[in-house]
Short mmCIF file of C-alpha atoms in Angstrom, two decimals:
data_model
loop_
_atom_site.label_atom_id
_atom_site.label_comp_id
_atom_site.label_asym_id
_atom_site.label_seq_id
_atom_site.Cartn_x
_atom_site.Cartn_y
_atom_site.Cartn_z
CA MET A 1 -6.07 26.39 20.24
CA THR A 2 -8.28 23.09 18.72
CA GLN A 3 -6.99 20.03 17.26
CA SER A 4 -8.71 21.34 13.83
CA GLN A 5 -6.73 24.76 13.98
CA MET A 6 -3.58 23.01 14.22
CA MET A 7 -3.76 20.35 11.42
CA PRO A 8 -5.99 20.56 8.22
CA ALA A 9 -9.01 17.83 7.61
CA LEU A 10 -8.27 15.57 5.51
CA THR A 11 -9.34 15.73 2.16
CA GLN A 12 -11.83 13.09 0.69
CA GLN A 13 -8.91 12.25 -2.13
CA MET A 14 -6.26 12.00 0.83
CA GLN A 15 -8.70 9.52 3.12
CA ASP A 16 -9.33 7.23 -0.79
CA CYS A 17 -6.05 7.22 -0.61
CA ILE A 18 -5.28 6.06 2.74
CA GLU A 19 -8.08 3.80 2.43
CA ALA A 20 -6.59 2.16 -0.20
CA CYS A 21 -3.12 2.16 1.39
CA MET A 22 -4.41 0.36 4.42
CA ASN A 23 -6.50 -2.22 2.00
CA CYS A 24 -3.37 -3.41 0.11
CA HIS A 25 -1.32 -3.50 3.36
CA SER A 26 -3.89 -5.94 4.84
CA MET A 27 -4.06 -7.59 1.37
CA CYS A 28 -0.60 -8.30 1.47
CA GLU A 29 -0.40 -9.43 5.29
CA GLU A 30 -2.85 -12.45 3.82
CA ALA A 31 -0.82 -13.07 1.01
CA MET A 32 2.12 -13.10 3.15
CA SER A 33 0.29 -15.67 5.41
CA SER A 34 -1.12 -17.58 2.22
CA CYS A 35 3.09 -17.96 1.12
CA MET A 36 3.99 -18.60 3.63
CA GLN A 37 1.90 -22.31 4.00
CA LYS A 38 3.01 -22.98 0.25
CA GLY A 39 6.87 -22.44 0.87
CA GLY A 40 9.17 -23.25 -1.73
CA GLN A 41 11.78 -21.29 -3.39
CA PRO A 42 9.24 -18.93 -6.14
CA GLN A 43 7.23 -17.98 -3.22
CA MET A 44 10.19 -15.86 -1.58
CA GLN A 45 10.45 -13.57 -4.32
CA VAL A 46 7.18 -13.03 -3.43
CA MET A 47 7.12 -13.05 -0.55
CA ARG A 48 10.23 -9.70 -0.42
CA ALA A 49 7.49 -8.04 -2.96
CA LEU A 50 4.64 -8.68 0.03
CA MET A 51 7.09 -7.44 3.02
CA ASP A 52 8.18 -4.63 1.17
CA CYS A 53 4.35 -3.31 -0.09
CA SER A 54 3.14 -4.04 3.56
CA GLU A 55 5.41 -1.60 4.90
CA MET A 56 5.01 0.83 2.59
CA THR A 57 1.72 1.04 2.42
CA ARG A 58 1.47 1.56 6.44
CA MET A 59 3.80 4.23 6.15
CA CYS A 60 2.69 5.79 3.44
CA ALA A 61 -0.90 5.96 5.47
CA ASP A 62 0.61 6.93 8.86
CA MET A 63 2.40 9.67 7.16
CA MET A 64 -1.18 10.89 5.46
CA MET A 65 -2.88 11.08 8.92
CA ARG A 66 -0.56 12.73 10.04
CA ARG A 67 -0.07 15.63 7.33
CA SER A 68 3.70 14.83 6.92
CA ARG A 69 5.49 16.51 4.64
CA MET A 70 7.34 14.17 2.92
CA SER A 71 3.96 12.33 2.02
CA ALA A 72 3.96 13.57 -1.39
CA GLU A 73 7.35 11.92 -2.00
CA MET A 74 6.23 8.87 0.05
CA CYS A 75 3.12 8.29 -2.36
CA THR A 76 5.37 8.40 -5.26
CA LEU A 77 7.54 5.91 -3.82
CA CYS A 78 4.25 3.86 -2.42
CA ALA A 79 2.82 3.51 -5.83
CA LYS A 80 5.97 2.01 -7.31
CA VAL A 81 6.47 -0.81 -4.62
CA CYS A 82 2.60 -1.34 -5.41
CA GLU A 83 3.33 -1.88 -9.04
CA MET A 84 6.39 -3.62 -8.00
CA CYS A 85 4.43 -6.55 -5.77
CA ALA A 86 0.94 -6.04 -8.20
CA GLU A 87 3.70 -7.79 -11.04
CA ALA A 88 5.20 -10.30 -7.83
CA CYS A 89 1.41 -11.04 -7.22
CA MET A 90 0.42 -11.96 -11.21
CA SER A 91 3.12 -14.64 -11.42
CA MET A 92 0.80 -16.62 -9.42
CA PRO A 93 -2.21 -16.80 -11.81
CA ASP A 94 -3.58 -19.29 -10.26
CA ASP A 95 -4.00 -18.57 -6.80
CA GLN A 96 -7.04 -16.42 -5.96
CA GLN A 97 -5.51 -14.41 -2.94
CA MET A 98 -2.41 -13.42 -5.10
CA MET A 99 -5.21 -12.47 -7.77
CA ARG A 100 -6.74 -9.88 -5.11
CA CYS A 101 -3.67 -8.59 -3.94
CA ALA A 102 -2.77 -7.75 -7.22
CA GLU A 103 -5.86 -5.86 -7.55
CA ALA A 104 -5.35 -4.10 -4.30
CA CYS A 105 -1.79 -2.96 -4.86
CA ARG A 106 -3.00 -1.38 -8.55
CA ARG A 107 -6.14 0.54 -7.01
CA CYS A 108 -3.12 1.63 -4.41
CA ALA A 109 -0.59 2.65 -6.63
CA GLU A 110 -3.53 4.85 -8.69
CA THR A 111 -4.51 6.32 -5.71
CA CYS A 112 -0.68 7.07 -4.49
CA ARG A 113 -0.06 8.55 -7.88
CA ALA A 114 -3.06 10.96 -7.59
CA MET A 115 -1.92 12.17 -4.31
CA ALA A 116 1.72 12.86 -5.36
CA GLY A 117 0.66 14.90 -8.39
CA ALA A 118 -1.65 16.72 -6.00
CA GLY A 119 1.32 17.89 -4.12
CA MET A 120 -0.43 17.63 -0.69
#
């Protein structure tokens, strides 16, 4: 049995969502690095949101790539976590890194909501 017989091909929508998740994961990791350099108590709340989002987006992408039966539910949760992270990033409007991260989080949330609605 070939691989294509065992697993259906990824749809374009799935590929787009995986790409958005991985981009968001990278942006969160970069933003965490930036936050760590700045330090301070206000950044701790943002750091928690970034860590949650980074982990969730990576896991969501992994689950879609292996066609997990839980992908739709994971995408729903991932969208929520990404929206929370975007809000946290927006609390630092003067930081361009955080604004880019918020944008990536919003894009990921949008694609994850679409995937969850598609029912995979």
